[in-house]
Short mmCIF file of N, CA and C in Angstrom, two decimals:
data_model
loop_
_atom_site.label_atom_id
_atom_site.label_comp_id
_atom_site.label_asym_id
_atom_site.label_seq_id
_atom_site.Cartn_x
_atom_site.Cartn_y
_atom_site.Cartn_z
N UNK A 541 68.78 14.24 68.25
CA UNK A 541 67.31 15.44 67.27
C UNK A 541 65.94 14.27 66.98
N UNK A 542 65.19 14.67 66.62
CA UNK A 542 64.05 13.60 66.69
C UNK A 542 63.47 13.67 65.24
N UNK A 543 63.07 12.31 65.02
CA UNK A 543 62.46 11.89 63.97
C UNK A 543 60.82 11.48 63.69
N UNK A 544 60.37 12.06 62.49
CA UNK A 544 58.85 12.58 61.94
C UNK A 544 58.46 10.99 61.32
N UNK A 545 57.44 10.99 61.31
CA UNK A 545 56.30 10.37 60.56
C UNK A 545 55.43 11.34 60.34
N UNK A 546 55.25 12.01 58.86
CA UNK A 546 53.99 12.91 58.21
C UNK A 546 53.02 11.72 57.83
N UNK A 547 51.05 11.64 58.63
CA UNK A 547 50.71 10.89 57.42
C UNK A 547 49.61 10.97 57.65
N UNK A 548 49.59 10.70 56.40
CA UNK A 548 47.87 11.08 55.96
C UNK A 548 46.70 10.86 55.17
N UNK A 549 45.51 11.01 54.98
CA UNK A 549 44.64 10.16 54.07
C UNK A 549 45.11 11.36 52.15
N UNK A 550 45.42 10.44 51.61
CA UNK A 550 45.32 11.01 50.24
C UNK A 550 46.77 11.50 50.05
N UNK A 551 47.31 12.11 49.14
CA UNK A 551 48.48 13.37 49.02
C UNK A 551 48.67 14.19 50.04
N UNK A 552 48.30 14.61 51.18
CA UNK A 552 48.65 15.45 52.23
C UNK A 552 49.92 15.27 52.80
N UNK A 553 50.20 14.30 52.87
CA UNK A 553 51.43 14.39 53.87
C UNK A 553 52.71 14.46 52.96
N UNK A 554 52.67 13.37 52.11
CA UNK A 554 53.64 13.93 50.67
C UNK A 554 53.77 15.39 50.25
N UNK A 555 52.87 15.45 50.10
CA UNK A 555 52.81 17.42 50.18
C UNK A 555 53.29 18.48 50.76
N UNK A 556 52.46 17.89 52.28
CA UNK A 556 52.94 18.76 53.14
C UNK A 556 54.80 18.25 53.31
N UNK A 557 55.41 17.11 53.38
CA UNK A 557 56.81 16.92 53.43
C UNK A 557 57.60 18.33 52.19
N UNK A 558 57.35 17.95 51.00
CA UNK A 558 57.43 19.12 50.12
C UNK A 558 57.27 20.09 50.20
N UNK A 559 56.28 20.90 50.31
CA UNK A 559 56.12 21.95 50.86
C UNK A 559 57.19 22.68 51.96
N UNK A 560 57.50 21.63 52.93
CA UNK A 560 58.28 21.76 54.26
C UNK A 560 59.60 22.11 54.22
N UNK A 561 60.32 21.37 52.74
CA UNK A 561 61.67 21.51 52.59
C UNK A 561 61.90 22.29 51.51
N UNK A 562 60.55 23.07 50.29
CA UNK A 562 61.46 23.97 50.33
C UNK A 562 61.27 25.04 51.17
N UNK A 563 60.55 25.51 52.04
CA UNK A 563 60.76 26.45 52.84
C UNK A 563 61.71 26.29 54.15
N UNK A 564 62.09 25.22 54.86
CA UNK A 564 62.33 25.52 55.75
C UNK A 564 64.16 24.42 55.39
N UNK A 565 63.99 24.43 53.86
CA UNK A 565 65.35 23.79 53.67
C UNK A 565 65.03 21.52 53.49
N UNK A 566 65.85 20.57 52.57
CA UNK A 566 65.60 19.31 53.16
C UNK A 566 65.91 19.34 54.44
N UNK A 567 65.16 17.88 54.96
CA UNK A 567 65.21 17.64 55.71
C UNK A 567 64.65 15.94 56.20
N UNK A 568 65.83 15.37 57.12
CA UNK A 568 66.40 14.32 57.36
C UNK A 568 66.07 13.78 57.78
N UNK A 569 65.72 12.47 58.52
CA UNK A 569 64.71 12.02 59.30
C UNK A 569 63.65 12.26 59.77
N UNK A 570 62.64 12.79 58.53
CA UNK A 570 61.19 12.92 58.44
C UNK A 570 60.41 12.29 57.15
N UNK A 571 59.73 11.36 57.41
CA UNK A 571 59.09 10.27 56.50
C UNK A 571 57.45 10.43 56.43
N UNK A 572 57.13 10.67 55.01
CA UNK A 572 55.48 10.80 54.90
C UNK A 572 55.04 9.86 54.12
N UNK A 573 53.61 8.95 54.56
CA UNK A 573 53.73 8.18 53.96
C UNK A 573 51.50 8.33 53.90
N UNK A 574 51.28 7.64 52.71
CA UNK A 574 49.52 7.82 52.35
C UNK A 574 49.02 6.74 52.68
N UNK A 575 47.91 7.06 53.54
CA UNK A 575 46.76 5.12 53.00
C UNK A 575 47.03 4.92 51.48
N UNK A 576 46.48 6.31 51.23
CA UNK A 576 46.20 5.53 49.10
C UNK A 576 45.99 3.79 48.96
N UNK A 577 45.18 3.50 49.03
CA UNK A 577 45.38 1.99 48.56
C UNK A 577 45.64 1.04 49.06
N UNK A 578 46.00 0.83 50.33
CA UNK A 578 46.25 0.54 51.39
C UNK A 578 45.57 -0.26 52.49
N UNK A 579 45.57 -1.15 53.09
CA UNK A 579 44.36 -1.27 54.08
C UNK A 579 44.96 -0.99 54.98
N UNK A 580 44.10 -1.61 56.47
CA UNK A 580 44.69 -1.45 57.70
C UNK A 580 46.32 -2.26 58.32
N UNK A 581 46.39 -3.58 57.09
CA UNK A 581 47.42 -4.08 57.95
C UNK A 581 48.37 -3.55 57.41
N UNK A 582 47.98 -3.26 56.02
CA UNK A 582 49.44 -2.71 55.36
C UNK A 582 49.89 -1.03 55.94
N UNK A 583 48.92 -0.75 56.61
CA UNK A 583 48.91 0.82 56.52
C UNK A 583 49.06 1.07 57.32
N UNK A 584 49.42 -0.22 59.41
CA UNK A 584 50.02 -0.54 60.19
C UNK A 584 51.36 -0.97 59.69
N UNK A 585 51.99 -1.65 58.24
CA UNK A 585 53.31 -2.88 58.68
C UNK A 585 54.09 -0.81 57.44
N UNK A 586 53.19 -0.10 57.12
CA UNK A 586 53.58 0.88 56.91
C UNK A 586 54.29 2.73 57.71
N UNK A 587 53.44 2.36 58.73
CA UNK A 587 53.62 2.99 59.99
C UNK A 587 54.99 2.33 60.89
N UNK A 588 54.79 0.47 60.89
CA UNK A 588 56.24 0.30 61.91
C UNK A 588 57.46 0.55 60.84
N UNK A 589 57.15 0.74 60.04
CA UNK A 589 58.43 0.51 58.93
C UNK A 589 59.20 1.49 58.95
N UNK A 590 58.05 3.03 59.03
CA UNK A 590 58.78 4.18 58.77
C UNK A 590 59.22 4.42 60.19
N UNK A 591 59.07 4.21 61.15
CA UNK A 591 59.22 4.56 62.27
C UNK A 591 60.80 3.85 62.65
N UNK A 592 60.82 2.69 62.20
CA UNK A 592 61.85 1.80 62.63
C UNK A 592 63.21 2.53 61.60
N UNK A 593 62.90 3.38 60.70
CA UNK A 593 63.97 3.44 59.71
C UNK A 593 64.01 5.25 60.77
N UNK A 594 64.02 5.62 61.82
CA UNK A 594 64.05 6.66 62.21
C UNK A 594 64.36 6.37 63.50
N UNK A 595 65.02 4.63 64.09
CA UNK A 595 65.30 4.36 64.90
C UNK A 595 66.47 5.76 65.59
N UNK A 596 67.81 5.91 64.75
CA UNK A 596 68.51 5.81 65.43
C UNK A 596 68.53 7.67 65.70
N UNK A 597 66.97 7.63 65.95
CA UNK A 597 66.72 9.45 66.40
C UNK A 597 66.87 9.59 67.84
N UNK A 598 66.73 10.74 68.95
CA UNK A 598 65.70 10.72 69.88
C UNK A 598 64.49 10.67 70.44
N UNK A 599 63.75 9.60 69.05
CA UNK A 599 62.01 9.77 69.36
C UNK A 599 61.57 9.90 67.99
N UNK A 600 60.70 9.44 68.07
CA UNK A 600 59.99 9.59 66.66
C UNK A 600 58.34 10.13 67.08
N UNK A 601 57.43 11.71 65.68
CA UNK A 601 56.57 12.59 66.45
C UNK A 601 56.15 11.64 65.35
N UNK A 602 54.81 10.89 65.61
CA UNK A 602 54.41 10.77 64.59
C UNK A 602 52.96 12.10 64.11
N UNK A 603 53.22 12.65 62.90
CA UNK A 603 51.99 13.71 62.74
C UNK A 603 50.97 12.79 61.65
N UNK A 604 49.71 12.54 62.72
CA UNK A 604 48.38 12.33 61.78
C UNK A 604 47.24 13.28 61.07
N UNK A 605 47.11 13.55 59.55
CA UNK A 605 46.15 14.51 59.62
C UNK A 605 44.09 14.59 60.46
N UNK A 606 44.29 13.52 60.96
CA UNK A 606 43.12 13.04 61.19
C UNK A 606 43.07 12.71 62.52
N UNK A 607 42.33 12.98 63.82
CA UNK A 607 42.10 12.69 65.07
C UNK A 607 40.50 11.38 65.10
N UNK A 608 41.61 10.65 64.82
CA UNK A 608 40.49 9.22 64.63
C UNK A 608 40.36 8.62 63.28
N UNK A 609 41.35 9.39 62.60
CA UNK A 609 41.37 8.42 61.51
C UNK A 609 42.50 7.32 61.54
N UNK A 610 42.33 6.44 60.78
CA UNK A 610 42.98 5.09 61.10
C UNK A 610 44.31 4.97 61.06
N UNK A 611 45.53 6.47 60.34
CA UNK A 611 46.32 6.55 61.36
C UNK A 611 46.82 6.51 62.37
N UNK A 612 46.29 7.20 62.83
CA UNK A 612 46.19 7.58 64.78
C UNK A 612 45.96 6.04 65.44
N UNK A 613 44.97 5.64 65.08
CA UNK A 613 43.82 4.68 65.84
C UNK A 613 45.37 3.88 65.79
N UNK A 614 46.21 3.25 64.78
CA UNK A 614 46.93 2.33 64.89
C UNK A 614 47.68 3.01 65.29
N UNK A 615 48.32 4.06 65.42
CA UNK A 615 49.12 4.62 66.27
C UNK A 615 49.10 4.53 67.74
N UNK A 616 47.85 4.98 68.24
CA UNK A 616 47.61 5.12 69.50
C UNK A 616 47.87 3.54 70.20
N UNK A 617 48.06 2.21 69.32
CA UNK A 617 48.43 0.83 69.86
C UNK A 617 49.84 0.79 69.83
N UNK A 618 50.40 1.63 68.87
CA UNK A 618 51.59 1.27 68.97
C UNK A 618 52.83 2.25 69.94
N UNK A 619 52.14 2.74 70.72
CA UNK A 619 52.06 4.42 71.73
C UNK A 619 52.52 2.91 72.53
N UNK A 620 51.75 2.37 73.17
CA UNK A 620 51.63 0.90 74.71
C UNK A 620 52.86 0.42 74.58
N UNK A 621 53.62 0.04 73.45
CA UNK A 621 54.51 -0.64 72.90
C UNK A 621 56.02 -0.40 72.42
N UNK A 622 55.69 0.83 72.30
CA UNK A 622 57.02 1.60 72.10
C UNK A 622 57.20 2.90 72.69
N UNK A 623 58.30 2.73 73.03
CA UNK A 623 58.96 4.18 74.29
C UNK A 623 59.38 5.17 72.74
N UNK A 624 59.97 6.33 73.08
CA UNK A 624 59.68 7.26 72.71
C UNK A 624 59.27 7.58 71.47
N UNK A 625 57.27 7.96 71.53
CA UNK A 625 57.11 7.69 70.47
C UNK A 625 55.82 8.44 70.62
N UNK A 626 55.74 9.40 69.83
CA UNK A 626 54.41 10.81 70.65
C UNK A 626 53.22 10.89 69.17
N UNK A 627 52.07 10.92 69.67
CA UNK A 627 51.57 10.80 68.57
C UNK A 627 50.95 12.48 68.39
N UNK A 628 50.90 13.56 67.08
CA UNK A 628 50.34 14.82 67.21
C UNK A 628 49.08 14.17 65.57
N UNK A 629 48.36 14.79 66.50
CA UNK A 629 46.83 14.93 65.53
C UNK A 629 46.30 16.45 64.94
N UNK A 630 46.08 16.43 63.92
CA UNK A 630 45.40 17.42 63.52
C UNK A 630 46.64 18.61 62.86
N UNK A 631 47.82 18.23 62.13
CA UNK A 631 49.17 19.29 61.81
C UNK A 631 48.63 19.73 60.63
N UNK A 632 49.62 20.96 60.55
CA UNK A 632 49.10 21.87 59.63
C UNK A 632 50.95 22.67 59.58
N UNK A 633 51.17 23.23 58.17
CA UNK A 633 52.56 23.84 57.21
C UNK A 633 52.73 24.32 58.89
N UNK A 634 52.26 25.12 59.51
CA UNK A 634 52.85 26.11 60.22
C UNK A 634 53.44 25.07 61.34
N UNK A 635 53.04 23.86 62.18
CA UNK A 635 53.04 23.13 63.08
C UNK A 635 54.65 22.27 62.87
N UNK A 636 54.66 22.23 61.63
CA UNK A 636 55.64 21.22 60.65
C UNK A 636 57.30 22.36 60.59
N UNK A 637 56.77 23.30 60.59
CA UNK A 637 58.10 24.50 60.39
C UNK A 637 58.05 24.94 61.73
N UNK A 638 57.72 24.75 62.74
CA UNK A 638 58.01 24.54 63.77
C UNK A 638 58.78 23.48 64.45
N UNK A 639 58.32 22.51 64.42
CA UNK A 639 59.19 21.56 64.13
C UNK A 639 60.12 21.54 63.97
N UNK A 640 60.85 21.32 62.45
CA UNK A 640 61.82 21.61 62.17
C UNK A 640 62.78 23.09 62.50
N UNK A 641 62.56 23.92 63.75
CA UNK A 641 62.95 24.59 64.30
C UNK A 641 64.03 23.94 65.82
N UNK A 642 63.13 23.32 66.22
CA UNK A 642 62.58 22.66 67.14
C UNK A 642 63.10 21.39 68.12
N UNK A 643 63.22 20.61 66.75
CA UNK A 643 63.24 19.53 66.70
C UNK A 643 64.91 18.64 67.46
N UNK A 644 65.87 19.92 67.48
CA UNK A 644 66.71 18.84 68.82
C UNK A 644 67.55 19.19 69.76
N UNK A 645 65.21 19.41 70.47
CA UNK A 645 65.55 19.95 71.96
C UNK A 645 65.29 18.20 72.41
N UNK A 646 65.18 18.06 72.97
CA UNK A 646 64.45 16.30 73.95
C UNK A 646 63.08 16.95 73.80
N UNK A 647 62.21 15.35 73.44
CA UNK A 647 61.38 14.82 72.76
C UNK A 647 60.64 15.16 74.13
N UNK A 648 61.10 15.54 75.31
CA UNK A 648 60.32 16.09 76.44
C UNK A 648 60.19 17.30 76.43
N UNK A 649 60.92 18.09 76.10
CA UNK A 649 60.80 19.92 75.89
C UNK A 649 60.34 19.89 74.37
N UNK A 650 60.15 19.71 73.82
CA UNK A 650 60.09 19.83 72.29
C UNK A 650 58.53 19.47 72.04
N UNK A 651 57.93 18.44 72.91
CA UNK A 651 55.82 18.20 72.56
C UNK A 651 55.40 19.35 73.22
N UNK A 652 55.45 19.48 74.67
CA UNK A 652 54.86 20.82 75.20
C UNK A 652 54.78 22.19 74.37
N UNK A 653 56.64 22.23 73.17
CA UNK A 653 56.59 24.08 73.09
C UNK A 653 55.62 23.10 71.30
N UNK A 654 55.93 22.38 71.16
CA UNK A 654 55.15 21.91 70.04
C UNK A 654 53.53 22.18 70.30
N UNK A 655 53.22 21.67 71.59
CA UNK A 655 52.00 21.42 71.18
C UNK A 655 51.34 23.40 71.54
N UNK A 656 52.12 23.97 72.70
CA UNK A 656 51.90 25.47 72.82
C UNK A 656 51.42 26.26 71.28
N UNK A 657 52.27 26.07 70.42
CA UNK A 657 52.16 25.98 69.34
C UNK A 657 51.17 26.46 68.12
N UNK A 658 50.80 24.99 67.98
CA UNK A 658 49.63 24.09 67.45
C UNK A 658 48.58 24.85 67.83
N UNK A 659 48.86 24.76 69.34
CA UNK A 659 47.20 25.60 69.36
C UNK A 659 47.26 27.27 69.60
N UNK A 660 48.13 28.01 69.16
CA UNK A 660 48.77 29.56 69.50
C UNK A 660 48.66 29.33 67.89
N UNK A 661 48.46 28.58 66.60
CA UNK A 661 49.21 28.55 65.27
C UNK A 661 48.04 29.07 64.58
N UNK A 662 46.69 28.43 64.84
CA UNK A 662 45.56 28.71 64.26
C UNK A 662 44.67 30.36 65.04
N UNK A 663 44.22 30.78 63.63
CA UNK A 663 44.09 32.71 63.96
C UNK A 663 42.94 32.86 63.07
N UNK A 664 42.00 33.34 63.68
CA UNK A 664 40.75 33.42 62.78
C UNK A 664 40.50 35.14 62.90
N UNK A 665 40.62 35.56 61.57
CA UNK A 665 39.84 37.50 60.96
C UNK A 665 38.45 37.56 60.89
N UNK A 666 38.12 38.41 61.94
CA UNK A 666 36.66 38.57 61.11
C UNK A 666 36.25 39.72 60.98
N UNK A 667 35.35 40.19 60.54
CA UNK A 667 35.04 41.74 60.90
C UNK A 667 33.49 41.82 61.64
N UNK A 668 33.60 42.32 62.70
CA UNK A 668 32.26 42.28 63.45
C UNK A 668 31.37 43.46 63.46
N UNK A 669 30.18 43.08 63.24
CA UNK A 669 29.15 43.53 62.49
C UNK A 669 28.86 44.09 64.35
N UNK A 670 28.55 45.82 64.40
CA UNK A 670 28.01 46.00 65.63
C UNK A 670 26.61 46.39 65.97
#
């Protein structure tokens, strides 16, 4: 089973995990961390500790709220030193729900599934004036 760390600015990660649990049931092996009140050094420590807590899993996906944000940049450095670690940026609730459905698959299968679901997950509806 694949573990996950949800990271964000403010309370978004914790709120996303709470809502995810309401929809998909309580999820073991998913951790949420925030940058609130943390400097870059502390954020890196928090992320390393969260990933370490998931060592028994068959890989870890870090879901970051913002590409180019502090946690994304920190995670990109960690990718060089940790095997079985994947970073996905710009998460939303549908993507996290899909993760819970497919997290029993091998990491190499799971990532392309989630990437495709994420690309198709945003829908735009509008009235077109002729």
